[in-house]
Tab-separated table of C-alpha atoms in Angstrom:
chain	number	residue	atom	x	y	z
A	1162	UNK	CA	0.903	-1.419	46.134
A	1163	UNK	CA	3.615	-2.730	48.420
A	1164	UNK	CA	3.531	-3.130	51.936
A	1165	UNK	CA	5.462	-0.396	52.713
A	1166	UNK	CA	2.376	1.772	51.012
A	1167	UNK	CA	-0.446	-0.191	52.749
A	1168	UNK	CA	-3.563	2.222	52.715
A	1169	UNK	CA	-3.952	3.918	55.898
A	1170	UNK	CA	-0.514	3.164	57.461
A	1171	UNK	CA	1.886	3.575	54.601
A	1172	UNK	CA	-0.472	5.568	52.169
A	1173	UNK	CA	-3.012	8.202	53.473
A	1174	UNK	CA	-5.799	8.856	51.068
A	1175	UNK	CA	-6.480	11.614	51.603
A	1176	UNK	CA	-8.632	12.079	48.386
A	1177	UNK	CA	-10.822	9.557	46.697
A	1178	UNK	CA	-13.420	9.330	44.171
A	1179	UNK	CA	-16.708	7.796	45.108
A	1180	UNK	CA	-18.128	4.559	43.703
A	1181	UNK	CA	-20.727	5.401	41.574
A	1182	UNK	CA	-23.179	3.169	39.958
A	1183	UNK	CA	-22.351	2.811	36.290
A	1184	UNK	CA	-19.726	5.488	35.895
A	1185	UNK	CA	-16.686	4.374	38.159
A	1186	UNK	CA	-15.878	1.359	36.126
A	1187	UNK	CA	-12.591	0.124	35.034
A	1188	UNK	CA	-12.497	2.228	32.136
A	1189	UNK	CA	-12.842	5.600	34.443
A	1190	UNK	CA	-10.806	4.623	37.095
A	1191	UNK	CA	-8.366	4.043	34.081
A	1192	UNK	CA	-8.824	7.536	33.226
A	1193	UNK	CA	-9.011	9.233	36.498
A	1194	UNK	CA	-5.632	7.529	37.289
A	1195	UNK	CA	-3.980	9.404	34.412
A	1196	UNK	CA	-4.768	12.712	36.374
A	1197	UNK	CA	-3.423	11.841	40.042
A	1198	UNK	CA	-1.287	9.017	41.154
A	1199	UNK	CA	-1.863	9.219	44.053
A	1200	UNK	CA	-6.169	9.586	44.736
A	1201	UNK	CA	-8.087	6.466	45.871
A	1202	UNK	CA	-10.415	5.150	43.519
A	1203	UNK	CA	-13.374	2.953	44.104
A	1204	UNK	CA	-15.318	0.488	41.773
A	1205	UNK	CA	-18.752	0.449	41.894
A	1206	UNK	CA	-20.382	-1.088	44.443
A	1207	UNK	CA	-20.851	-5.281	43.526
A	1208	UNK	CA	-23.455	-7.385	45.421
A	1209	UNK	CA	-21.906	-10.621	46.936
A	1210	UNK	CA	-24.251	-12.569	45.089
A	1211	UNK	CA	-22.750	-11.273	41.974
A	1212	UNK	CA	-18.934	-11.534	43.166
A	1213	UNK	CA	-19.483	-15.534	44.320
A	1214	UNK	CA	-21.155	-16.928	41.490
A	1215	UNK	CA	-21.001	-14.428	38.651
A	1216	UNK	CA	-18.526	-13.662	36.044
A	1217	UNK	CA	-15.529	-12.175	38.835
A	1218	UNK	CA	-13.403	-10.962	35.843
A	1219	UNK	CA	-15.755	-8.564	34.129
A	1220	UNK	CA	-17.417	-7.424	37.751
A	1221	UNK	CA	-13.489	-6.961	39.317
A	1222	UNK	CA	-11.273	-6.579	36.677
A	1223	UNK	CA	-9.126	-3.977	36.756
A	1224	UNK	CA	-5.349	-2.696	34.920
A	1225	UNK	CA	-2.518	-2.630	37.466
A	1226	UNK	CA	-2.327	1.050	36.812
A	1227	UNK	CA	-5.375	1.690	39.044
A	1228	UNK	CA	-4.014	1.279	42.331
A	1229	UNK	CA	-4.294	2.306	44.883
A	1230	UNK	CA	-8.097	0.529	44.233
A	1231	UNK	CA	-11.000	-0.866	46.436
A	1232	UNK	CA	-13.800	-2.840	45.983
A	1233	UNK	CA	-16.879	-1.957	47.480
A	1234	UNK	CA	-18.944	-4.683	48.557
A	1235	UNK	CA	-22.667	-4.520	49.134
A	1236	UNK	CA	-24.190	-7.332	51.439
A	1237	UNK	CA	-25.184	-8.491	54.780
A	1238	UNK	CA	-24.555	-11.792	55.543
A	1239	UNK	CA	-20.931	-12.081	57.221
A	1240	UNK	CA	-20.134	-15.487	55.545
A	1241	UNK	CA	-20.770	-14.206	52.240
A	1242	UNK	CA	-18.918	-10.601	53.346
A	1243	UNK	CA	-16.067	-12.632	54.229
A	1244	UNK	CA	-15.787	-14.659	51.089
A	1245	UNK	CA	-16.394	-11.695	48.582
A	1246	UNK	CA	-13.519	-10.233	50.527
A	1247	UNK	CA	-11.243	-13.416	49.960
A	1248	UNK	CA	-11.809	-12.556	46.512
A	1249	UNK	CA	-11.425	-9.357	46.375
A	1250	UNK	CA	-8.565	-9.526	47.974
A	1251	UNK	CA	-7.246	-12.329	45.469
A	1252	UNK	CA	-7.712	-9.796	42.843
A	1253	UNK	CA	-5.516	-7.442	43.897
A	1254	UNK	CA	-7.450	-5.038	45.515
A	1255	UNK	CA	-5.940	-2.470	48.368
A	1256	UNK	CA	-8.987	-2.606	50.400
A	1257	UNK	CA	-12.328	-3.694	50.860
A	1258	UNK	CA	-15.202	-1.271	52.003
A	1259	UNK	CA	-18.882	-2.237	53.008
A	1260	UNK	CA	-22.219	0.116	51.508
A	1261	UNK	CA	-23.931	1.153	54.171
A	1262	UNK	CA	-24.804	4.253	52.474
A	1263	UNK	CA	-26.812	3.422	49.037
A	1264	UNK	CA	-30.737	4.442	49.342
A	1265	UNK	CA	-32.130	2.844	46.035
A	1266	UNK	CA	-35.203	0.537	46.785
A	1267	UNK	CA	-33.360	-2.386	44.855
A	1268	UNK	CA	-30.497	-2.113	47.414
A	1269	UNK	CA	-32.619	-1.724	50.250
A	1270	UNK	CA	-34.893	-5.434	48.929
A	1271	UNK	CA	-31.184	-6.878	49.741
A	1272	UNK	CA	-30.674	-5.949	52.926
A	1273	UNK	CA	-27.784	-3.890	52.040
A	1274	UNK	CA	-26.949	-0.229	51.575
A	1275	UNK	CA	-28.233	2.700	53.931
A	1276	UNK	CA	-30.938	0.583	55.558
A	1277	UNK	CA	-27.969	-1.146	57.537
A	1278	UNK	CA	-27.711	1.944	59.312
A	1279	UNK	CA	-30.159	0.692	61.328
A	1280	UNK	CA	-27.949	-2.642	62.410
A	1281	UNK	CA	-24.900	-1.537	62.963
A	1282	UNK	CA	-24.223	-4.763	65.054
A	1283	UNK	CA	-24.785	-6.428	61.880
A	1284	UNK	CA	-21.794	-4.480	60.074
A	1285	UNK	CA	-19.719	-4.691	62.765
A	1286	UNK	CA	-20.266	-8.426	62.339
A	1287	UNK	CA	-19.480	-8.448	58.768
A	1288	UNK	CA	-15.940	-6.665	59.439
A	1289	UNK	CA	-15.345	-9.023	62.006
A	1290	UNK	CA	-15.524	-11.578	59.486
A	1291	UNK	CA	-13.572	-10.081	56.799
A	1292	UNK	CA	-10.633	-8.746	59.116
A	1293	UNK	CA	-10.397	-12.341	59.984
A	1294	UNK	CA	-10.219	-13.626	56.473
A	1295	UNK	CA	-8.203	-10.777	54.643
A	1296	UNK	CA	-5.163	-8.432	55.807
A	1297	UNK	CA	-6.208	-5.273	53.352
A	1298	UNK	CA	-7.713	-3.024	55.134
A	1299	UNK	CA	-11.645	-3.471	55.285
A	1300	UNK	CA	-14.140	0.292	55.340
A	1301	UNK	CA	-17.190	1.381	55.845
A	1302	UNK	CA	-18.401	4.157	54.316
A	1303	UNK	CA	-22.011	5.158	55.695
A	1304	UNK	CA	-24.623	7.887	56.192
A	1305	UNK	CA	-25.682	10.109	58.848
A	1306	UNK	CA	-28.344	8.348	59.578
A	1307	UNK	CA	-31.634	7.000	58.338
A	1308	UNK	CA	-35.219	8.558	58.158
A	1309	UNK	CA	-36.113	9.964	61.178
A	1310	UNK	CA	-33.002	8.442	62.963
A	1311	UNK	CA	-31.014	11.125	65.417
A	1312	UNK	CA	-28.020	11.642	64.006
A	1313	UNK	CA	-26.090	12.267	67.078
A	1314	UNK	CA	-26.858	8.210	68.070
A	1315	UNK	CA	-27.444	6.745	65.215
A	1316	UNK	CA	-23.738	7.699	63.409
A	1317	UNK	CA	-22.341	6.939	66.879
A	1318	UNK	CA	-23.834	3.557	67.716
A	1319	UNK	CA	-22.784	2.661	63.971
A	1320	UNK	CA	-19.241	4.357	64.147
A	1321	UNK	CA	-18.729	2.556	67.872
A	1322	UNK	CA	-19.799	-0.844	66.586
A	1323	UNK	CA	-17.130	-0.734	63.568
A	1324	UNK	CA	-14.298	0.441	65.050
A	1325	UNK	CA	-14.967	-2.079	67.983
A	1326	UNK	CA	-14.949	-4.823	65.531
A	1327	UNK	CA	-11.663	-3.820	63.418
A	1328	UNK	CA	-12.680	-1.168	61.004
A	1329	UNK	CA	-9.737	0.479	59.614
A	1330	UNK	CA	-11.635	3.296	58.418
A	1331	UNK	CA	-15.218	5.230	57.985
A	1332	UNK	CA	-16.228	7.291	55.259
A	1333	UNK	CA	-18.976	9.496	56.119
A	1334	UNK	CA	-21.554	10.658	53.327
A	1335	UNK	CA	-22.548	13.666	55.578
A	1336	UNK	CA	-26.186	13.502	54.684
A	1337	UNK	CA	-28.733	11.477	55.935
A	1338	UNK	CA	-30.362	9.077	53.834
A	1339	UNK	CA	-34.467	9.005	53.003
A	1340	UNK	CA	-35.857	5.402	52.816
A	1341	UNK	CA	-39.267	6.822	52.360
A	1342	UNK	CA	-40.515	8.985	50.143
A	1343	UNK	CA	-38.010	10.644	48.350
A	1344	UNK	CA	-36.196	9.071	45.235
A	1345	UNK	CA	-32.598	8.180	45.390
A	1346	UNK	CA	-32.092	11.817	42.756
A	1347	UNK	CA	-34.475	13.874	45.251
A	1348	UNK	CA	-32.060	12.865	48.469
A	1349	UNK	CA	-29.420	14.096	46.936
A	1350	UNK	CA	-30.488	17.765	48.269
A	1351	UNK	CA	-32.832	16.967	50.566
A	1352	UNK	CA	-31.941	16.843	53.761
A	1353	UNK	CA	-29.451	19.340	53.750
A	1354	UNK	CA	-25.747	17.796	54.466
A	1355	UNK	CA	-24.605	18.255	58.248
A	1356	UNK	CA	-20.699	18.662	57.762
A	1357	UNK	CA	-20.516	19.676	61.063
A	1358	UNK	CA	-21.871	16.304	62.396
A	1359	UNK	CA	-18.603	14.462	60.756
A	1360	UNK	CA	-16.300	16.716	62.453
A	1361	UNK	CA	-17.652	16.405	65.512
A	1362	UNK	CA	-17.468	12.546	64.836
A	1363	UNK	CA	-13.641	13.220	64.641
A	1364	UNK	CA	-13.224	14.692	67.538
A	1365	UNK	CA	-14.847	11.360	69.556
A	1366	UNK	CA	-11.644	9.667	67.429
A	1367	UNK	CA	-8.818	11.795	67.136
A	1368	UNK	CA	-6.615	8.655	66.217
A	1369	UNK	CA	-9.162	6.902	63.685
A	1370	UNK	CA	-8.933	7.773	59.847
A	1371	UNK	CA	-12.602	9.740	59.306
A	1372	UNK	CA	-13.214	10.742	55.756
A	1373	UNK	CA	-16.168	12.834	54.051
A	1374	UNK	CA	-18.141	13.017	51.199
A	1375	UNK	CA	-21.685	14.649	50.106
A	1376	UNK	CA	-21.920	17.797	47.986
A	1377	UNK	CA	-17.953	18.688	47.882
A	1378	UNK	CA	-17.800	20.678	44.374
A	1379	UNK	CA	-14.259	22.445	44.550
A	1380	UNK	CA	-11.011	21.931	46.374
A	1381	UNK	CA	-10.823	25.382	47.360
A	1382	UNK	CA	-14.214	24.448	49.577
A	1383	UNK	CA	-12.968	21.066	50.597
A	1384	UNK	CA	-9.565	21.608	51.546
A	1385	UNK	CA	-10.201	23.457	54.546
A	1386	UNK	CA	-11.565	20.246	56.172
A	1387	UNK	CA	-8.236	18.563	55.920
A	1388	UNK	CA	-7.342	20.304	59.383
A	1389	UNK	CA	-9.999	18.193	61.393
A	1390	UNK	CA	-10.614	15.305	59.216
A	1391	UNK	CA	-8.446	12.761	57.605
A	1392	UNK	CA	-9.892	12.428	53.913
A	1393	UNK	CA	-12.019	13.988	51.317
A	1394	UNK	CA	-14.076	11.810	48.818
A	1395	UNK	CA	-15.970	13.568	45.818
A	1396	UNK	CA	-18.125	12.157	43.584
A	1397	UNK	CA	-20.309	13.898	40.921
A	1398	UNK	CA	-18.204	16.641	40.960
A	1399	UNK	CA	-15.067	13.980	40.109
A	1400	UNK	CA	-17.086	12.725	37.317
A	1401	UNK	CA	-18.258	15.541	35.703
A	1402	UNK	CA	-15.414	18.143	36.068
A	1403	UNK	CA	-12.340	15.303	35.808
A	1404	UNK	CA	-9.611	18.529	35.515
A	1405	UNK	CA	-10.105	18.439	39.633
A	1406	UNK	CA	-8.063	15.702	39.913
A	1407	UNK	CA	-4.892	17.025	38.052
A	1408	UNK	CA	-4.311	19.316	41.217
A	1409	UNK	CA	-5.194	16.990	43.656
A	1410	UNK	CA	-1.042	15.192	44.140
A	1411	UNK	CA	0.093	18.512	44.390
A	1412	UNK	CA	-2.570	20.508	46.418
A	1413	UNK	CA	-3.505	17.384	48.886
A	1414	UNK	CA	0.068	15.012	48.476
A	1415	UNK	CA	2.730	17.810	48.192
A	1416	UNK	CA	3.804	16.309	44.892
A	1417	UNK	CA	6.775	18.395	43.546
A	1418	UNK	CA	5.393	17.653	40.014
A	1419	UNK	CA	3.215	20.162	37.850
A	1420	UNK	CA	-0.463	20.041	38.177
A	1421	UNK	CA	-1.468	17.169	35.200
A	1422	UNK	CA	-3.577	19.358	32.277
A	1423	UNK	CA	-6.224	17.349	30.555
A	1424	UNK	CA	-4.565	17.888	27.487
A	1425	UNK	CA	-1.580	15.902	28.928
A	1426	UNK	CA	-4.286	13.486	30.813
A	1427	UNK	CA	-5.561	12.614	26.985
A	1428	UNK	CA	-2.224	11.827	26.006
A	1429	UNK	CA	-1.064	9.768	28.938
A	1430	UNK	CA	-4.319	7.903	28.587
A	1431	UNK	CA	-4.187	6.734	24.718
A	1432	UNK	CA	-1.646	3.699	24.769
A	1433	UNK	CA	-4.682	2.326	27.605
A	1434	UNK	CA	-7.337	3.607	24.972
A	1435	UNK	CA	-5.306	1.730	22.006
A	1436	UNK	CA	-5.024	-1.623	24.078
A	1437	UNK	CA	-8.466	-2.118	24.962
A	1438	UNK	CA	-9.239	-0.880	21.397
A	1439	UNK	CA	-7.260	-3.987	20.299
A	1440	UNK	CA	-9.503	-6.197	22.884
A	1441	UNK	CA	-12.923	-5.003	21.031
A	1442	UNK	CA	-14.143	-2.817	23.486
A	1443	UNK	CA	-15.778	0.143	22.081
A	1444	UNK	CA	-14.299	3.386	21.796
A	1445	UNK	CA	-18.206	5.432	23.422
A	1446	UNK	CA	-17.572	2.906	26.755
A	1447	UNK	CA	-14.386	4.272	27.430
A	1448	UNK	CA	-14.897	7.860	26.362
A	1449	UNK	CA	-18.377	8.681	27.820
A	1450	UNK	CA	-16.273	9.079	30.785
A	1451	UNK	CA	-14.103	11.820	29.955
A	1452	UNK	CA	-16.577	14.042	28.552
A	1453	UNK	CA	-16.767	16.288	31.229
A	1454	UNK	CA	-12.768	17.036	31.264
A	1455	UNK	CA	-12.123	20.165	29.574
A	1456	UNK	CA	-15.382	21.686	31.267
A	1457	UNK	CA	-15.487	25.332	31.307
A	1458	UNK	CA	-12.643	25.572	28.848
A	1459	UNK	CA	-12.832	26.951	24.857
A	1460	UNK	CA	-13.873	24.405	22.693
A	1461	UNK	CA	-15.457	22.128	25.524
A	1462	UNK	CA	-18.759	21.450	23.457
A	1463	UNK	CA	-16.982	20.848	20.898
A	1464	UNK	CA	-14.916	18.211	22.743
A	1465	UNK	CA	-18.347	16.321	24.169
A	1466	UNK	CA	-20.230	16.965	20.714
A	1467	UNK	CA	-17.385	14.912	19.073
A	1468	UNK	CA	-17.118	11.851	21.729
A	1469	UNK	CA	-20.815	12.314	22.267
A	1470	UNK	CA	-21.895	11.421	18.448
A	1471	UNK	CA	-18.739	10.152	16.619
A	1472	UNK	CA	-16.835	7.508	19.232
A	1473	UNK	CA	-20.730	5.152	19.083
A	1474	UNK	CA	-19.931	4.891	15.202
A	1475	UNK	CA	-18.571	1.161	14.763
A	1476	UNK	CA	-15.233	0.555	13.696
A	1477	UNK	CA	-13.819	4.046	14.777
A	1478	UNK	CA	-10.504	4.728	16.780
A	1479	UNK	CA	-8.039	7.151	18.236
A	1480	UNK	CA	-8.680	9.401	15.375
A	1481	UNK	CA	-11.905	10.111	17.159
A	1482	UNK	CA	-10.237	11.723	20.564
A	1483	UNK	CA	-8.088	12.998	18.464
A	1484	UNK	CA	-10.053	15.231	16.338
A	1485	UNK	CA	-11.676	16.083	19.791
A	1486	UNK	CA	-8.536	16.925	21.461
A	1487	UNK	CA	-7.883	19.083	18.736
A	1488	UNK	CA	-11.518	21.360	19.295
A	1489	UNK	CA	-9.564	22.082	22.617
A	1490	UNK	CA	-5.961	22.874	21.366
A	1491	UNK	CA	-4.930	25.659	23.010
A	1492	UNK	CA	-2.949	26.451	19.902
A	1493	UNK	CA	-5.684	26.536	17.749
A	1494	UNK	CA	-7.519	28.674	19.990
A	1495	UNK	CA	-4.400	31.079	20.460
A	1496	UNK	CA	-4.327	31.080	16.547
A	1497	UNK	CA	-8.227	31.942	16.725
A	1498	UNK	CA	-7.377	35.322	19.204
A	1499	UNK	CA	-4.889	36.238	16.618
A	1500	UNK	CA	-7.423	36.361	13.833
């Protein structure tokens, strides 16, 4: 991205796709990218301890079509925040964003993830440290709160503490996350989400970019939020029903441009499918994630049935997505009506 399109200023996301642990990797931001050009995507979230001494071109990596992109960082030490930003920001990235939303038990052993909810001084140090070191902008995206945290005080002492220190923007999963006693599956419905609790965050900061995710399934449902709040991020529902994001630069961007089909998204996406072909990575790690694409559609089992048990045979290709694609051909099912 140029300047002119800095996130936030220039460019307003206002839709993104979550970062998900092992599903929003290069290879399905790749993807997503070839349904909306304009939708921020997210990696999955990498530990600092991983981005300073690990292998920093398979954990960031990423094509140049991806943007606009950001890292999300999971840590608390400010030193090490700040340096994983440097990175980051070496990379390429448009913008660096802090977990302070992730529940699992491994994340919560690192000090990182939704248990910082309960130092929010600490975050606010961290993006102290990385506005100083980086000029992308530098997120948080967090939770409602904690456990048995209020979450009238505990989003507000959080929210106060980052936007004191330089945030340039929260995401808000609008669901509060359970430290103990519920799995990181079982708090994905329990407790309910509290959408209203975001907007009324808004309203306390009319002039800072507030974004929410938790539970949006449809844009028909999410849209309407767009009037109070600045950005909508889905997740599951991005992943498993991909087709969303074909109307997303002309429903949320005012694109001029048709809505992008997933027959067209296939297309568009083969020359990336043939070049990392050519590098030796397997077909099933790119095409597990667009199995969900032509969900709800004639010839959609057919479509995942194919990727599902063919792409994992070694040695196969393009031929494989492309006997898939053809399950979905809306000319061969138009031929099938005729019969």
């Amino acid at each position: 991205m140029t300047t002119s399109d800095r996130l936030y200023t220039g460019h307003k996301p206002r839709f993104a796709v979550a970062p998900m642990m092992e599903w929003t990797d290069r290879h399905c931001r790749a993807f997503h990218r070839q349904l909306s050009r304009h939708a921020l995507l997210y990696t999955e979230m990498v530990t600092t301890g991983a981005v300073i001494h690990g292998d920093r071109e398979h954990l960031l990596g990423f094509s140049d079509l991806e943007h606009p992109i950001a890292c999300q960082l999971g840590g608390s030490d400010p030193k090490d925040m700040a340096a994983s930003a440097r990175i980051a920001a070496d990379f390429g990235y448009d913008e660096v964003n802090i977990n302070v939303g992730c529940p699992s038990d491994r994340v919560q052993s690192g000090r990182f993830g939704a248990c910082l909810m309960q130092e929010p001084e600490l975050v606010a140090a961290c993006v102290s440290s990385m506005k100083d070191e980086v000029d992308i902008p530098v997120t948080v995206k967090c939770r409602i709160g904690v456990d048995d945290q209020d979450p009238e005080e505990a989003l507000d002492r959080m929210v106060d503490a980052v936007f004191a220190a330089g945030a340039d923007a929260l995401w808000v999963h609008a669901r509060k996350a359970w430290l103990k006693g519920l799995s990181p599956k079982e708090n994905r419905d329990i407790p309910p989400l509290d959408y209203d609790r975001v907007l009324r965050l808004k309203h306390r900061f009319p002039k800072k970019f507030i974004g929410l995710n938790g539970g949006l399934q449809s844009l028909d449902e999410a849209e309407p939020f767009l009037e109070t709040l600045d950005g909508l991020m889905f997740g599951r529902a991005a992943y498993h029903t991909p087709q969303i994001l074909g109307e997303v630069d002309r429903r949320l961007y005012g694109a001029s441009a048709r809505d992008v089909s997933p027959w067209a998204a296939v297309r568009a996406h083969m020359g990336y499918l043939e070049g990392q072909l050519s590098k030796g990575v397997k077909l099933a790690h790119m095409t597990r994630h667009m199995l969900g694409l032509f969900h709800g559609r004639p010839g959609a089992r057919s479509w995942r049935r194919i990727l599902t048990v063919e792409a994992i045979r070694p040695g196969v290709g393009l031929e494989v997505v492309e006997k898939a694609l053809a399950a979905v051909s809306p000319l061969s099912h138009s031929a099938e009506a005729a019969e």
